[in-house]
Amino acid sequence: MAVKIKTQFGTIDITNDVIATVVGGAATDIYGIVGMASKNQIRDNLNDILKKENYSRGAVVRQEENGVAVDVFIIVSYGTKISEVCRNVQEKVKYNLETMLGVSANTVNVYVQGVRVMQD
């Protein structure tokens, strides 16, 4: 399913994979995030940190009447304040969706799938 935006020139369809890629890019830019995790950890492998080409496996996008709802699955760095990292992810995801795609995110749910020690 895709988000449809109607303009004076026609209709723009934005797929959920594009939205998930924007969400993943926004989430991994935040300090304290080790990477994206898979929403199906048992099926996809418990210890995988997703690469850029697989961000759609770590984000779930649902269509709503006046925007989208996004679930983000992340792995947090050890020693960071998890509540602050999650709040920063929520703000950045909402901002990036608005500025890059023109899509409003009604809700951004952040699920912490693990805590890892950051490798230097």
mmCIF file of C-alpha atoms in Angstrom:
data_model
loop_
_atom_site.group_PDB
_atom_site.id
_atom_site.type_symbol
_atom_site.label_atom_id
_atom_site.label_comp_id
_atom_site.label_asym_id
_atom_site.label_seq_id
_atom_site.Cartn_x
_atom_site.Cartn_y
_atom_site.Cartn_z
ATOM 1 C CA MET A 1 0.000 0.000 0.000
ATOM 2 C CA ALA A 2 1.283 3.470 -0.796
ATOM 3 C CA VAL A 3 0.635 7.000 0.382
ATOM 4 C CA LYS A 4 -1.161 8.989 -2.309
ATOM 5 C CA ILE A 5 -0.601 12.744 -2.543
ATOM 6 C CA LYS A 6 -2.777 14.691 -4.955
ATOM 7 C CA THR A 7 -1.331 17.844 -6.502
ATOM 8 C CA GLN A 8 -2.501 20.142 -9.248
ATOM 9 C CA PHE A 9 -0.305 18.211 -11.695
ATOM 10 C CA GLY A 10 -1.439 14.705 -10.771
ATOM 11 C CA THR A 11 -1.018 12.009 -8.130
ATOM 12 C CA ILE A 12 2.195 11.002 -6.364
ATOM 13 C CA ASP A 13 2.445 7.486 -4.916
ATOM 14 C CA ILE A 14 5.042 6.932 -2.172
ATOM 15 C CA THR A 15 5.533 3.267 -1.261
ATOM 16 C CA ASN A 16 5.995 1.997 2.269
ATOM 17 C CA ASP A 17 9.561 0.893 1.428
ATOM 18 C CA VAL A 18 10.522 4.489 0.651
ATOM 19 C CA ILE A 19 8.960 5.686 3.902
ATOM 20 C CA ALA A 20 10.759 2.911 5.821
ATOM 21 C CA THR A 21 14.091 3.902 4.243
ATOM 22 C CA VAL A 22 13.603 7.535 5.285
ATOM 23 C CA VAL A 23 12.617 6.386 8.788
ATOM 24 C CA GLY A 24 15.672 4.119 9.049
ATOM 25 C CA GLY A 25 18.015 6.828 7.871
ATOM 26 C CA ALA A 26 16.584 9.283 10.392
ATOM 27 C CA ALA A 27 16.774 6.781 13.249
ATOM 28 C CA THR A 28 20.369 5.702 12.629
ATOM 29 C CA ASP A 29 21.587 9.334 12.558
ATOM 30 C CA ILE A 30 20.686 9.752 16.237
ATOM 31 C CA TYR A 31 23.458 9.560 18.822
ATOM 32 C CA GLY A 32 23.064 6.428 20.930
ATOM 33 C CA ILE A 33 21.637 4.214 18.185
ATOM 34 C CA VAL A 34 23.754 1.193 17.248
ATOM 35 C CA GLY A 35 21.443 0.270 14.376
ATOM 36 C CA MET A 36 18.041 -0.901 13.262
ATOM 37 C CA ALA A 37 16.719 -4.265 14.392
ATOM 38 C CA SER A 38 14.356 -6.565 12.560
ATOM 39 C CA LYS A 39 10.696 -6.556 13.577
ATOM 40 C CA ASN A 40 10.724 -10.375 13.256
ATOM 41 C CA GLN A 41 13.856 -11.231 15.210
ATOM 42 C CA ILE A 42 13.204 -14.951 15.477
ATOM 43 C CA ARG A 43 12.647 -15.392 11.748
ATOM 44 C CA ASP A 44 15.341 -12.965 10.534
ATOM 45 C CA ASN A 45 18.109 -13.782 13.066
ATOM 46 C CA LEU A 46 18.219 -12.405 16.578
ATOM 47 C CA ASN A 47 21.626 -10.719 16.388
ATOM 48 C CA ASP A 48 21.335 -8.925 13.052
ATOM 49 C CA ILE A 49 21.844 -5.180 12.809
ATOM 50 C CA LEU A 50 20.171 -4.128 9.583
ATOM 51 C CA LYS A 51 22.120 -2.419 6.818
ATOM 52 C CA LYS A 52 20.754 0.482 4.760
ATOM 53 C CA GLU A 53 19.242 -1.767 2.099
ATOM 54 C CA ASN A 54 17.185 -3.636 4.727
ATOM 55 C CA TYR A 55 15.695 -0.725 6.698
ATOM 56 C CA SER A 56 12.207 -1.740 5.548
ATOM 57 C CA ARG A 57 12.515 -4.852 7.761
ATOM 58 C CA GLY A 58 13.069 -2.635 10.821
ATOM 59 C CA ALA A 59 10.197 -0.221 10.305
ATOM 60 C CA VAL A 60 6.470 -0.840 9.958
ATOM 61 C CA VAL A 61 4.357 1.781 8.186
ATOM 62 C CA ARG A 62 0.569 1.820 8.533
ATOM 63 C CA GLN A 63 -1.764 4.109 6.608
ATOM 64 C CA GLU A 64 -4.213 6.319 8.502
ATOM 65 C CA GLU A 65 -6.814 8.813 7.304
ATOM 66 C CA ASN A 66 -4.632 11.900 7.534
ATOM 67 C CA GLY A 67 -1.087 10.501 7.664
ATOM 68 C CA VAL A 68 0.877 7.430 8.666
ATOM 69 C CA ALA A 69 1.728 5.538 11.838
ATOM 70 C CA VAL A 70 5.289 4.259 12.080
ATOM 71 C CA ASP A 71 6.827 1.556 14.286
ATOM 72 C CA VAL A 72 10.642 1.725 14.545
ATOM 73 C CA PHE A 73 12.709 -1.175 15.921
ATOM 74 C CA ILE A 74 16.142 -0.097 17.175
ATOM 75 C CA ILE A 75 19.197 -1.278 19.097
ATOM 76 C CA VAL A 76 20.513 1.261 21.619
ATOM 77 C CA SER A 77 24.100 1.850 22.709
ATOM 78 C CA TYR A 78 25.009 0.842 26.262
ATOM 79 C CA GLY A 79 25.314 3.806 28.638
ATOM 80 C CA THR A 80 22.859 6.126 26.919
ATOM 81 C CA LYS A 81 19.558 7.254 28.409
ATOM 82 C CA ILE A 82 17.021 5.144 26.523
ATOM 83 C CA SER A 83 14.090 7.517 27.014
ATOM 84 C CA GLU A 84 16.047 10.452 25.533
ATOM 85 C CA VAL A 85 17.274 8.399 22.585
ATOM 86 C CA CYS A 86 13.699 7.263 21.834
ATOM 87 C CA ARG A 87 12.329 10.813 22.079
ATOM 88 C CA ASN A 88 15.050 12.023 19.687
ATOM 89 C CA VAL A 89 14.155 9.237 17.249
ATOM 90 C CA GLN A 90 10.491 10.231 17.361
ATOM 91 C CA GLU A 91 11.249 13.897 16.677
ATOM 92 C CA LYS A 92 13.744 13.229 13.870
ATOM 93 C CA VAL A 93 11.494 10.682 12.121
ATOM 94 C CA LYS A 94 8.537 13.080 12.177
ATOM 95 C CA TYR A 95 10.701 15.948 10.919
ATOM 96 C CA ASN A 96 12.303 13.939 8.096
ATOM 97 C CA LEU A 97 8.978 12.555 6.877
ATOM 98 C CA GLU A 98 7.516 16.080 6.775
ATOM 99 C CA THR A 99 10.466 17.724 5.032
ATOM 100 C CA MET A 100 11.552 14.965 2.637
ATOM 101 C CA LEU A 101 8.250 13.393 1.629
ATOM 102 C CA GLY A 102 5.537 15.776 2.762
ATOM 103 C CA VAL A 103 3.906 12.969 4.772
ATOM 104 C CA SER A 104 2.715 13.640 8.306
ATOM 105 C CA ALA A 105 3.438 10.992 10.914
ATOM 106 C CA ASN A 106 0.569 10.806 13.393
ATOM 107 C CA THR A 107 2.397 8.405 15.699
ATOM 108 C CA VAL A 108 5.973 7.150 15.894
ATOM 109 C CA ASN A 109 6.309 4.121 18.160
ATOM 110 C CA VAL A 110 9.881 3.174 19.113
ATOM 111 C CA TYR A 111 10.644 -0.395 20.185
ATOM 112 C CA VAL A 112 14.058 -1.011 21.756
ATOM 113 C CA GLN A 113 15.036 -4.531 20.719
ATOM 114 C CA GLY A 114 18.383 -4.612 22.494
ATOM 115 C CA VAL A 115 21.300 -2.812 24.116
ATOM 116 C CA ARG A 116 24.821 -3.222 22.761
ATOM 117 C CA VAL A 117 28.258 -1.923 23.616
ATOM 118 C CA MET A 118 29.370 0.513 20.922
ATOM 119 C CA GLN A 119 32.499 -0.584 19.021
ATOM 120 C CA ASP A 120 35.005 2.215 18.327
#
